[in-house]
């Protein structure tokens, strides 16, 4: 489908959809299925390589799987893939962890385009409008520029089709007043124009008191083929959301917690969670979190012959965001109250960019070869207004709602101009051996200004700098047989050393962090394609790190190393019984690290929110008793993680069990039902290092019923 990312498969996917002229006879939504290693995977390469031909780990979940498993958000979908966890807080509303890294070391793309640091720009995303969520593991700066040390999450929208017109609809209703509604469809006008429109809305009252959330997403896309060699794609994406205002449950001394919440956290400094505080919201009554963003794009593709393709995408992104909250909840041992802060921040972001490339397929020294060369340019205007009004103290069990207070803040405008050139090449050294290489060179001019509360210019914290980075990768893929393909790759990456390129100040005016990864793996399937499996072993080293360890404290970390193993597989046991499973082991540790905030030696410690073990198992049985009935479920395991760099608070491991059933009422109408967290497990999902006095608890047991339609 439409990806609208220059060189990332937008036109290829639109063409694939256009060529699919099969009518929609029976709705096909299932929670588990086998995949094809011959499938085109644009996130990992601009060369149109299949998963088998790519010397990297790429995991994908498509629209049918997301609907079948009941994943209403990108975070839920990503969590089902090998070695991925997600969490965050409303201040960092969508954060991922993979291969030992979190936060801005995971780049989040939309249709292959970078919009800024993920913890500033990423929003909770409805899945109804999406064709797929694709995850590329390991450093990806050679493809996408700054960041992307642990990997890339690419969110791909649905696109128009020149096949049979269709309409899709979804409506689910569940516990805590949760609703998920979507409607969309595609049609075409002859063989020249195809259009698609998708609109979705999710909403919930929340399982924490007075912490509801909602999100509305609308996407319009059009493909126009004025000639046989020219294709023009236009897309406009609109997103408006009001995330939950639940920032976490405060940690309290074990001597205070008369009803400790067992099996959720452990600590070496006498802290725990009190079950009486599990569903309490400590935010102020007029707390407000809101974002609204609009993103038009236009892509032009010219293919004068089958060997040459020229593409260019131009885009503009505008977003307004604000947070007006009490965000930090610190238990006061003297007063036995919860001390609350006040914090507000307002964003205005404008990003305009252009990306172009030329791809050529031919022979190089008589060997089959594919090459793409291109450029990428974007200009950013980002303004941030923030302030810290006085806080208050409230009762731990019945907090007075209170109000926020006056908004008096200071401004921090940031501008950048980022220009780069890149190339990728894939050459068939022999019929069985493919060599894949790539390189990228970036020049980023940054202008960072800060102003005081009285409006005066802060020269001490403002600065300008030009960052230059060069990254590259080389990989080899070898077909031992038609069904067994081992690979090896070496990839480099670079990213700003500070906490966030939008927020960097003069005290973070340093060169770039550097990283590299060695990965070895194998991809295989059975000759009848009833089973497939992938295995990857990797080693990532990141050096020259400056990280934020408290709200206004930065600490240098010499290095961080991450080694691990990931395995996944799908098996169609019978024509009606499918099993999918994956597991990952990650050993991630800091190098030399003295925390200037606490004075502690954290060298050798495990970074926060990084589990050593994760695993997922999904199974699905269809046509039970000859009925149009499918029943299945999933088990998810997340190992123990730490809430801080000192490793003094541990988030305990947990299992979650989900069950679902679907019944096809007619060819295009399906009734669904599911239970999430069947055993009502209490667990800590995430610990935000910016709020060290609290942790984010996961959702309790919930149920939902719904209707899925396609006609």
XYZ file of C-alpha atoms in Angstrom:
711
model
C 0.000 0.000 0.000
C 0.939 3.660 -0.012
C 4.083 4.535 1.925
C 4.715 7.988 0.419
C 8.332 7.859 1.483
C 10.695 8.549 -1.353
C 12.524 5.347 -2.089
C 10.812 3.546 0.810
C 8.336 1.629 -1.263
C 5.352 3.979 -1.445
C 5.018 3.704 -5.235
C 5.952 0.027 -5.144
C 3.273 -0.695 -2.588
C 0.700 1.379 -4.459
C 1.569 -0.534 -7.621
C 1.238 -3.807 -5.757
C -2.217 -2.778 -4.575
C -3.132 -1.586 -8.065
C -2.238 -4.915 -9.569
C -4.302 -6.802 -7.025
C -7.561 -7.123 -8.914
C -9.048 -9.955 -6.879
C -12.519 -9.207 -5.480
C -13.112 -9.174 -1.725
C -15.320 -12.259 -1.225
C -14.754 -13.169 2.424
C -13.418 -11.016 5.233
C -9.980 -12.258 6.335
C -8.903 -10.978 9.739
C -6.785 -13.352 11.797
C -4.483 -13.103 14.781
C -1.740 -15.423 13.544
C -0.395 -16.389 10.149
C 2.791 -17.314 8.329
C 4.815 -14.730 6.450
C 6.764 -14.719 3.233
C 10.494 -14.068 3.263
C 10.074 -12.941 -0.333
C 7.885 -10.037 0.796
C 9.155 -6.560 -0.089
C 10.313 -4.745 3.068
C 10.923 -1.029 2.340
C 11.921 0.043 5.858
C 15.238 -1.829 5.660
C 16.317 -0.622 2.228
C 15.459 1.703 -0.670
C 16.518 -0.970 -3.155
C 13.318 -3.001 -3.168
C 14.971 -5.969 -1.451
C 12.888 -8.775 -0.002
C 13.209 -9.818 3.636
C 15.402 -12.722 2.542
C 17.758 -10.433 0.593
C 18.168 -7.933 3.453
C 21.203 -8.405 5.769
C 19.332 -7.110 8.797
C 16.452 -7.951 11.121
C 13.113 -6.540 10.021
C 9.879 -7.448 11.802
C 6.461 -6.535 10.435
C 2.875 -6.750 11.636
C 0.150 -5.936 9.129
C -3.373 -4.541 9.403
C -5.139 -7.907 9.552
C -2.928 -9.124 12.395
C -3.360 -5.870 14.348
C -7.150 -6.039 14.064
C -7.220 -9.774 14.748
C -5.159 -9.409 17.925
C -7.092 -6.353 19.062
C -4.171 -3.926 18.875
C -5.691 -0.442 18.834
C -2.346 1.398 19.128
C 1.069 1.178 17.506
C 2.614 0.475 20.912
C 0.493 -2.645 21.404
C 1.380 -3.866 17.911
C 5.118 -3.255 18.365
C 5.129 -5.072 21.712
C 4.154 -8.301 19.964
C 7.344 -8.286 17.875
C 10.660 -9.839 19.013
C 12.520 -7.961 21.741
C 10.312 -4.840 21.715
C 8.701 -3.216 24.742
C 6.970 0.130 25.028
C 5.811 2.490 27.733
C 6.560 6.045 28.629
C 4.395 8.559 30.407
C 2.171 11.392 29.171
C 5.291 13.550 29.077
C 6.949 11.011 26.763
C 3.788 9.527 25.400
C 5.147 6.741 23.244
C 8.562 5.299 24.026
C 10.072 2.044 22.778
C 12.837 -0.242 23.979
C 14.784 -2.664 21.798
C 18.274 -4.127 21.673
C 19.233 -2.447 24.928
C 18.284 1.136 24.030
C 15.285 3.378 24.658
C 13.953 6.886 24.054
C 15.615 8.858 21.266
C 17.913 5.942 20.437
C 14.787 4.445 18.794
C 13.765 6.489 15.755
C 10.049 6.625 14.957
C 9.195 7.248 11.295
C 5.879 7.961 9.598
C 5.795 6.546 6.075
C 9.590 6.509 6.166
C 10.000 10.189 7.092
C 11.697 11.559 10.204
C 9.803 14.281 12.078
C 12.120 14.814 15.050
C 13.165 13.125 18.320
C 10.594 10.471 19.204
C 10.095 11.620 22.795
C 9.078 15.068 21.490
C 7.143 14.283 18.305
C 5.726 10.782 18.684
C 2.046 10.497 19.637
C -0.269 7.578 20.460
C -1.273 6.355 16.990
C -4.501 4.545 16.079
C -3.891 1.390 14.042
C -7.059 1.410 11.915
C -5.515 3.852 9.400
C -2.354 1.755 9.094
C -1.245 -0.861 6.602
C 1.614 -2.060 8.806
C 4.101 -1.364 11.580
C 7.653 -2.259 10.535
C 10.672 -2.421 12.835
C 14.297 -2.400 11.681
C 16.716 -3.445 14.425
C 20.102 -1.905 15.177
C 21.779 1.361 14.040
C 20.013 2.892 11.032
C 21.621 6.329 10.738
C 22.901 5.301 7.300
C 19.268 5.229 6.161
C 17.583 7.871 8.299
C 20.199 10.212 9.752
C 20.596 11.114 13.418
C 19.624 8.663 16.133
C 18.302 5.182 15.354
C 20.894 3.374 17.502
C 18.605 0.634 18.797
C 16.354 0.563 15.765
C 13.585 2.169 13.742
C 9.808 1.940 14.084
C 8.150 2.811 10.762
C 4.401 3.512 10.826
C 2.942 2.935 7.333
C -0.485 4.227 6.298
C -2.973 2.424 4.077
C -3.081 3.618 0.496
C -5.361 3.636 -2.559
C -5.971 0.598 -4.745
C -6.831 0.210 -8.421
C -8.412 -3.143 -7.572
C -11.973 -3.810 -6.453
C -13.381 -0.824 -4.488
C -13.932 -1.650 -0.827
C -15.071 -0.143 2.452
C -13.666 -1.176 5.846
C -15.271 -0.514 9.209
C -14.463 -1.325 12.818
C -16.340 -0.670 16.063
C -15.376 -2.068 19.475
C -16.673 -1.312 22.965
C -15.051 -2.427 26.193
C -14.193 -1.970 29.830
C -13.483 1.476 31.290
C -15.658 3.101 28.628
C -13.187 2.216 25.896
C -14.269 2.641 22.275
C -12.429 2.148 19.005
C -14.242 3.215 15.838
C -12.944 3.424 12.296
C -14.282 3.639 8.777
C -12.374 3.854 5.518
C -12.334 2.806 1.944
C -10.726 2.988 -1.458
C -12.004 3.343 -4.999
C -10.653 4.343 -8.389
C -11.707 6.281 -11.456
C -10.595 4.283 -14.433
C -6.923 3.374 -14.518
C -5.689 6.928 -13.890
C -6.870 7.945 -10.399
C -7.360 6.029 -7.144
C -8.291 7.504 -3.766
C -8.549 6.388 -0.167
C -9.956 7.933 3.012
C -9.625 6.519 6.545
C -10.990 8.058 9.745
C -10.640 6.530 13.203
C -11.229 7.516 16.799
C -10.279 5.833 20.052
C -11.423 6.896 23.493
C -11.393 5.655 27.072
C -12.355 6.811 30.537
C -9.154 5.161 31.775
C -8.553 2.589 34.486
C -7.088 5.318 36.709
C -9.603 7.791 38.129
C -10.245 10.814 35.918
C -7.473 9.945 33.439
C -9.342 9.434 30.198
C -7.845 9.751 26.722
C -8.951 10.075 23.116
C -7.378 10.275 19.683
C -8.761 11.096 16.231
C -6.862 10.324 13.025
C -7.908 11.088 9.438
C -5.862 10.167 6.377
C -6.626 11.004 2.741
C -4.497 9.724 -0.117
C -4.650 9.875 -3.902
C -2.671 8.268 -6.700
C -2.733 9.831 -10.196
C -1.085 8.222 -13.215
C -1.159 10.842 -15.983
C 1.034 8.646 -18.227
C 2.373 5.110 -18.169
C 5.705 6.321 -16.789
C 4.615 8.954 -14.255
C 2.861 8.451 -10.930
C 1.910 11.215 -8.489
C 0.865 10.431 -4.925
C -0.680 12.932 -2.534
C -1.459 12.298 1.137
C -2.748 14.447 3.983
C -2.644 13.065 7.512
C -4.403 14.766 10.446
C -4.076 13.701 14.071
C -5.629 15.211 17.192
C -5.247 13.642 20.619
C -5.796 14.177 24.322
C -3.674 11.538 26.104
C -4.253 10.257 29.620
C -3.065 12.514 32.444
C -1.881 9.547 34.552
C 1.835 10.130 35.203
C 2.354 7.181 37.515
C 1.869 5.759 40.984
C 4.211 7.109 43.696
C 6.767 4.926 45.442
C 6.359 4.905 49.228
C 8.384 3.483 52.151
C 7.566 -0.101 53.069
C 6.809 1.148 56.606
C 3.992 3.301 55.185
C 2.430 0.774 52.803
C 0.011 -1.195 54.974
C -1.265 -2.920 51.824
C 1.806 -3.418 49.613
C 1.224 -4.324 45.970
C 3.180 -7.572 45.779
C 4.981 -8.920 42.739
C 5.239 -5.540 41.009
C 8.488 -3.900 42.160
C 11.443 -4.720 44.386
C 13.929 -2.268 45.855
C 17.123 -2.103 47.836
C 16.241 1.238 49.444
C 13.020 0.371 51.262
C 10.480 1.524 48.671
C 7.325 -0.195 47.456
C 3.860 0.464 46.033
C 0.670 0.616 48.076
C -2.340 -1.141 46.555
C -4.608 1.572 47.992
C -2.950 4.049 45.614
C -3.145 1.855 42.490
C -6.007 3.706 40.764
C -5.476 7.179 42.236
C -4.757 10.076 39.882
C -2.531 12.709 41.477
C -2.803 15.252 38.679
C -4.664 18.544 39.074
C -8.307 18.791 38.084
C -7.649 21.107 35.143
C -4.702 19.118 33.769
C -4.573 19.272 29.989
C -2.481 17.402 27.431
C -3.277 18.037 23.800
C -1.735 17.786 20.354
C -2.911 18.631 16.878
C -0.833 17.977 13.781
C -1.279 18.194 10.017
C 1.041 16.611 7.496
C 0.603 16.999 3.703
C 2.971 15.173 1.334
C 3.370 14.837 -2.419
C 5.499 12.246 -4.168
C 6.349 12.151 -7.866
C 7.737 9.005 -9.454
C 9.037 8.749 -13.015
C 10.005 5.389 -14.494
C 11.012 5.883 -18.128
C 11.968 2.196 -18.335
C 12.099 -0.867 -16.092
C 15.698 -0.163 -15.062
C 15.486 3.511 -14.064
C 13.288 5.217 -11.438
C 13.423 8.845 -10.321
C 11.463 9.863 -7.206
C 10.932 13.013 -5.171
C 8.807 13.627 -2.084
C 8.052 17.065 -0.658
C 6.372 17.405 2.719
C 5.311 19.878 5.377
C 4.588 19.023 8.995
C 2.915 21.318 11.519
C 2.150 20.476 15.145
C 0.850 22.308 18.206
C 1.229 20.528 21.538
C 0.841 21.420 25.186
C 1.199 19.834 28.615
C -0.284 21.630 31.642
C 0.141 19.317 34.631
C 1.299 18.296 38.023
C 3.735 15.615 36.858
C 6.052 14.630 39.720
C 4.608 12.984 42.838
C 7.155 12.610 45.640
C 6.265 10.962 48.959
C 7.304 13.219 51.847
C 8.480 11.075 54.767
C 8.096 13.960 57.238
C 4.519 14.973 56.403
C 3.276 11.619 55.001
C 1.872 13.578 52.053
C 2.520 13.534 48.316
C 4.419 16.630 47.171
C 3.285 17.681 43.701
C 5.046 19.980 41.262
C 3.603 22.116 38.476
C 4.977 22.140 34.958
C 3.741 23.379 31.622
C 5.241 23.304 28.163
C 3.884 24.490 24.820
C 5.297 23.367 21.458
C 4.931 24.817 18.016
C 6.721 22.818 15.329
C 7.050 23.467 11.605
C 9.110 21.152 9.442
C 9.462 21.364 5.663
C 11.497 18.885 3.678
C 12.366 17.409 0.304
C 13.895 14.057 -0.508
C 14.916 12.811 -3.954
C 16.606 9.776 -5.414
C 17.552 7.974 -8.601
C 17.502 4.178 -8.685
C 19.117 2.153 -11.452
C 19.133 -1.571 -12.096
C 21.751 -2.983 -14.468
C 25.070 -4.781 -14.652
C 28.259 -3.705 -12.880
C 31.341 -5.465 -14.264
C 28.921 -8.024 -15.785
C 27.313 -8.657 -12.358
C 23.604 -7.878 -11.678
C 23.452 -4.687 -9.611
C 20.933 -2.282 -8.049
C 21.974 1.171 -6.898
C 20.175 4.219 -5.517
C 21.661 7.669 -4.871
C 19.808 10.611 -3.402
C 19.578 13.664 -1.184
C 17.539 14.640 1.857
C 16.916 18.178 3.137
C 14.659 19.574 5.840
C 14.279 22.843 7.714
C 12.909 22.988 11.259
C 11.337 25.816 13.259
C 10.538 24.676 16.784
C 9.507 26.910 19.685
C 9.126 25.723 23.263
C 7.551 27.758 26.067
C 7.759 26.320 29.577
C 7.338 27.235 33.206
C 7.384 25.799 36.740
C 4.692 27.352 38.979
C 4.648 26.479 42.693
C 3.395 23.041 43.687
C 1.491 21.722 46.684
C 1.055 18.640 48.894
C -1.920 16.266 48.951
C -3.254 13.244 50.803
C -1.891 9.945 49.354
C -5.323 8.280 49.259
C -7.733 11.176 48.637
C -5.721 13.926 46.959
C -7.385 17.299 46.671
C -7.715 17.866 42.902
C -6.460 21.451 43.022
C -5.802 23.636 39.987
C -2.732 24.367 37.942
C -2.276 28.106 38.388
C -0.932 30.873 36.170
C 1.104 30.196 33.010
C 4.290 32.241 33.144
C 7.089 30.796 31.061
C 10.224 31.307 29.038
C 10.832 30.612 25.362
C 13.427 28.440 23.668
C 13.320 28.564 19.850
C 15.326 26.013 17.882
C 16.085 26.080 14.171
C 18.000 23.651 12.024
C 18.895 23.014 8.428
C 19.731 19.366 7.791
C 21.146 18.322 4.410
C 22.424 14.912 3.446
C 23.415 12.699 0.532
C 23.143 8.920 0.546
C 23.597 5.802 -1.536
C 22.770 2.104 -1.372
C 23.976 -0.715 -3.576
C 23.210 -4.423 -3.909
C 25.352 -6.548 -6.215
C 24.993 -10.254 -6.971
C 28.579 -11.437 -6.602
C 27.390 -14.948 -7.461
C 23.879 -16.317 -8.008
C 23.864 -17.237 -4.298
C 25.846 -14.338 -2.760
C 24.574 -10.767 -2.549
C 26.654 -7.876 -1.187
C 24.635 -4.932 0.192
C 26.348 -1.636 1.045
C 25.300 1.901 1.867
C 26.531 5.264 3.081
C 25.195 8.632 4.213
C 26.747 12.018 4.952
C 24.826 14.656 6.937
C 25.467 18.326 7.682
C 23.138 19.763 10.316
C 23.286 23.483 11.185
C 21.678 24.018 14.598
C 20.651 27.370 16.092
C 19.500 27.069 19.708
C 18.330 30.114 21.660
C 17.037 30.503 25.199
C 15.217 33.422 26.801
C 14.693 34.103 30.500
C 11.319 34.527 32.214
C 11.565 38.304 31.800
C 12.095 37.883 28.045
C 15.810 38.721 28.081
C 18.196 36.671 25.985
C 20.222 33.952 27.771
C 23.574 33.973 25.994
C 25.085 31.515 28.485
C 22.763 28.660 27.485
C 22.323 29.512 23.786
C 24.657 28.375 21.011
C 25.005 27.459 17.351
C 26.823 24.457 15.973
C 27.313 22.527 12.759
C 27.227 18.742 13.132
C 28.793 16.581 10.433
C 28.342 12.848 10.385
C 29.234 10.024 8.049
C 27.778 6.549 8.491
C 27.944 3.364 6.477
C 26.974 -0.277 6.413
C 28.058 -3.429 4.615
C 26.306 -6.774 4.611
C 26.346 -10.091 2.822
C 23.501 -12.521 2.174
C 24.133 -16.086 1.035
C 21.494 -18.544 -0.167
C 22.675 -21.926 1.048
C 19.508 -23.329 -0.503
C 16.316 -21.765 -1.804
C 14.946 -21.883 1.752
C 17.962 -21.212 4.028
C 19.704 -17.824 3.940
C 22.371 -16.776 6.452
C 23.637 -13.180 6.536
C 26.185 -10.944 8.245
C 26.345 -7.152 8.506
C 28.315 -4.291 10.036
C 26.503 -0.981 10.573
C 27.551 2.372 12.025
C 25.489 5.203 13.497
C 25.848 8.688 14.970
C 23.551 10.866 17.028
C 23.669 14.010 19.209
C 25.206 13.297 22.592
C 22.593 15.163 24.648
C 19.147 14.221 25.796
C 17.315 15.644 22.775
C 18.365 17.714 19.760
C 15.290 19.941 20.282
C 16.354 20.688 23.868
C 20.146 20.743 23.676
C 21.755 23.699 25.486
C 25.232 25.201 25.574
C 26.253 22.701 28.269
C 25.639 19.938 25.723
C 27.655 21.567 22.937
C 29.691 18.465 22.160
C 30.378 16.291 19.156
C 28.262 13.338 18.145
C 27.969 9.977 19.838
C 29.099 7.086 17.685
C 27.904 3.510 17.520
C 28.387 0.341 15.552
C 26.709 -3.052 15.339
C 27.830 -6.485 14.213
C 24.936 -8.804 13.385
C 24.873 -12.410 12.218
C 21.681 -14.264 11.447
C 19.764 -16.740 9.345
C 16.326 -16.688 7.699
C 14.616 -19.909 6.657
C 11.340 -21.452 5.665
C 10.095 -24.887 4.747
C 9.695 -25.712 1.043
C 5.904 -25.758 1.406
C 5.992 -22.366 3.207
C 4.035 -23.755 6.158
C 6.765 -22.649 8.561
C 9.409 -19.941 8.733
C 11.989 -18.824 11.267
C 14.594 -16.118 11.818
C 17.563 -15.976 14.171
C 19.797 -12.976 14.865
C 22.814 -12.467 17.120
C 24.108 -8.906 17.582
C 26.643 -6.752 19.418
C 26.148 -2.951 19.637
C 28.609 -0.467 21.146
C 27.684 3.209 21.678
C 30.366 5.662 22.869
C 30.679 9.309 23.955
C 27.276 9.596 25.649
C 25.816 12.520 27.564
C 22.558 11.632 29.280
C 20.022 13.388 31.464
C 19.859 11.815 34.934
C 17.515 14.386 36.513
C 15.431 17.322 35.330
C 18.421 19.676 35.172
C 21.396 17.307 35.542
C 23.530 15.870 32.740
C 26.084 13.106 33.173
C 28.735 11.747 30.825
C 28.703 8.011 30.173
C 31.771 6.558 28.567
C 29.916 3.843 26.695
C 26.978 1.473 26.585
C 27.211 -2.045 25.198
C 24.384 -4.342 24.239
C 24.609 -7.962 23.131
C 21.763 -10.326 22.472
C 19.889 -12.996 20.575
C 16.467 -12.810 18.888
C 14.484 -15.693 17.441
C 11.029 -15.829 15.894
C 8.959 -18.344 13.989
C 5.560 -19.078 12.515
C 4.058 -22.514 11.985
C 0.867 -23.546 10.234
C 0.313 -26.826 12.082
C -2.804 -27.607 10.062
C -4.866 -25.653 7.575
C -6.825 -24.231 10.525
C -4.250 -24.071 13.336
C -1.441 -21.505 13.364
C 1.221 -20.775 15.993
C 3.515 -17.732 16.121
C 6.257 -17.248 18.700
C 9.286 -15.093 19.403
C 11.832 -14.592 22.159
C 14.732 -12.233 22.804
C 17.623 -12.040 25.242
C 19.400 -8.715 25.784
C 22.498 -8.076 27.881
C 22.876 -4.289 28.017
C 25.295 -2.547 30.377
C 26.841 0.861 30.972
C 30.555 1.374 30.670
C 32.223 3.908 32.979
C 29.374 5.946 34.514
C 29.541 8.155 37.601
C 26.116 9.776 38.077
C 26.767 13.434 38.948
C 23.191 13.698 40.241
C 23.535 10.997 42.913
C 27.308 10.601 43.143
C 26.883 6.840 42.660
C 29.070 4.635 40.503
C 26.641 3.090 38.015
C 29.331 1.498 35.863
C 28.286 -1.954 34.675
C 24.638 -1.408 35.596
C 21.680 -2.335 33.424
C 20.023 0.714 31.761
C 16.444 1.492 32.876
C 13.474 -0.175 31.162
C 15.634 -2.825 29.463
C 14.416 -6.383 30.188
C 16.862 -9.217 29.681
C 14.153 -11.578 28.445
C 10.983 -10.999 26.442
C 8.732 -13.433 24.636
C 5.407 -13.727 22.832
C 3.304 -16.732 21.875
C 0.154 -16.529 19.739
C -2.037 -19.370 18.565
C -5.194 -19.407 16.486
C -7.659 -22.158 15.555
C -10.245 -21.433 12.843
C -13.303 -23.179 11.396
C -13.974 -24.905 14.704
C -16.607 -27.611 14.332
C -17.141 -26.541 10.744
C -18.368 -23.139 11.938
C -16.962 -19.770 10.783
C -15.441 -19.459 14.260
C -11.855 -18.602 15.206
C -10.555 -18.848 18.770
C -7.093 -17.988 19.948
C -4.953 -16.162 22.408
C -1.551 -14.906 23.332
C 0.939 -15.024 26.176
C 3.425 -12.197 26.638
C 6.429 -12.317 28.976
C 8.505 -9.306 30.006
C 11.485 -9.908 32.251
C 12.663 -7.819 35.174
C 13.873 -4.293 34.421
C 15.237 -1.442 36.507
C 13.564 1.905 37.144
C 16.813 3.859 37.455
C 20.454 3.812 36.427
C 21.498 2.955 39.980
C 19.495 -0.292 39.736
C 18.011 0.265 43.209
C 14.373 -0.166 42.100
C 13.479 -3.214 40.031
C 10.309 -3.662 38.000
C 9.434 -7.315 38.454
C 8.853 -9.688 35.542
C 5.319 -10.512 34.455
C 3.171 -12.670 32.176
C 0.047 -11.399 30.440
C -2.560 -13.719 28.917
C -5.062 -12.520 26.292
C -7.935 -14.491 24.746
C -10.037 -13.691 21.698
C -12.773 -15.167 19.509
C -14.319 -14.102 16.218
C -17.412 -15.344 14.396
C -18.036 -14.535 10.746
C -21.689 -13.520 10.499
C -21.525 -13.145 6.715
C -18.915 -12.884 3.967
C -17.991 -9.346 4.966
C -19.115 -9.082 8.601
C -17.394 -10.452 11.686
C -18.259 -10.376 15.398
C -15.264 -10.251 17.755
C -14.680 -10.521 21.485
C -11.582 -10.540 23.662
C -10.297 -10.504 27.208
C -6.983 -8.792 27.919
C -4.857 -9.561 31.004
C -7.065 -12.560 31.756
C -5.639 -13.171 35.244
C -5.742 -9.470 36.204
C -1.999 -9.311 36.770
C -0.750 -6.149 38.495
C 2.511 -5.071 36.859
C 4.771 -2.084 36.263
C 4.918 -1.331 32.554
C 7.493 1.468 32.539
C 9.606 3.772 34.666
C 10.217 7.227 33.235
C 13.653 8.444 34.373
C 12.344 12.024 34.379
C 9.878 11.038 37.133
C 11.987 8.818 39.430
C 9.524 8.980 42.335
C 6.773 7.051 40.502
C 6.236 4.179 38.064
C 3.624 3.563 35.384
C 1.358 0.626 36.209
C -0.161 -1.470 33.440
C -3.844 -1.935 32.706
C -5.877 -4.460 34.740
C -8.164 -7.076 33.205
C -10.487 -5.743 30.526
C -12.941 -7.101 27.970
C -14.364 -5.854 24.698
C -16.741 -6.823 21.911
C -16.745 -5.499 18.389
C -17.788 -5.652 14.759
C -15.377 -5.764 11.813
C -16.753 -5.230 8.317
C -15.398 -5.251 4.766
C -17.619 -4.782 1.756
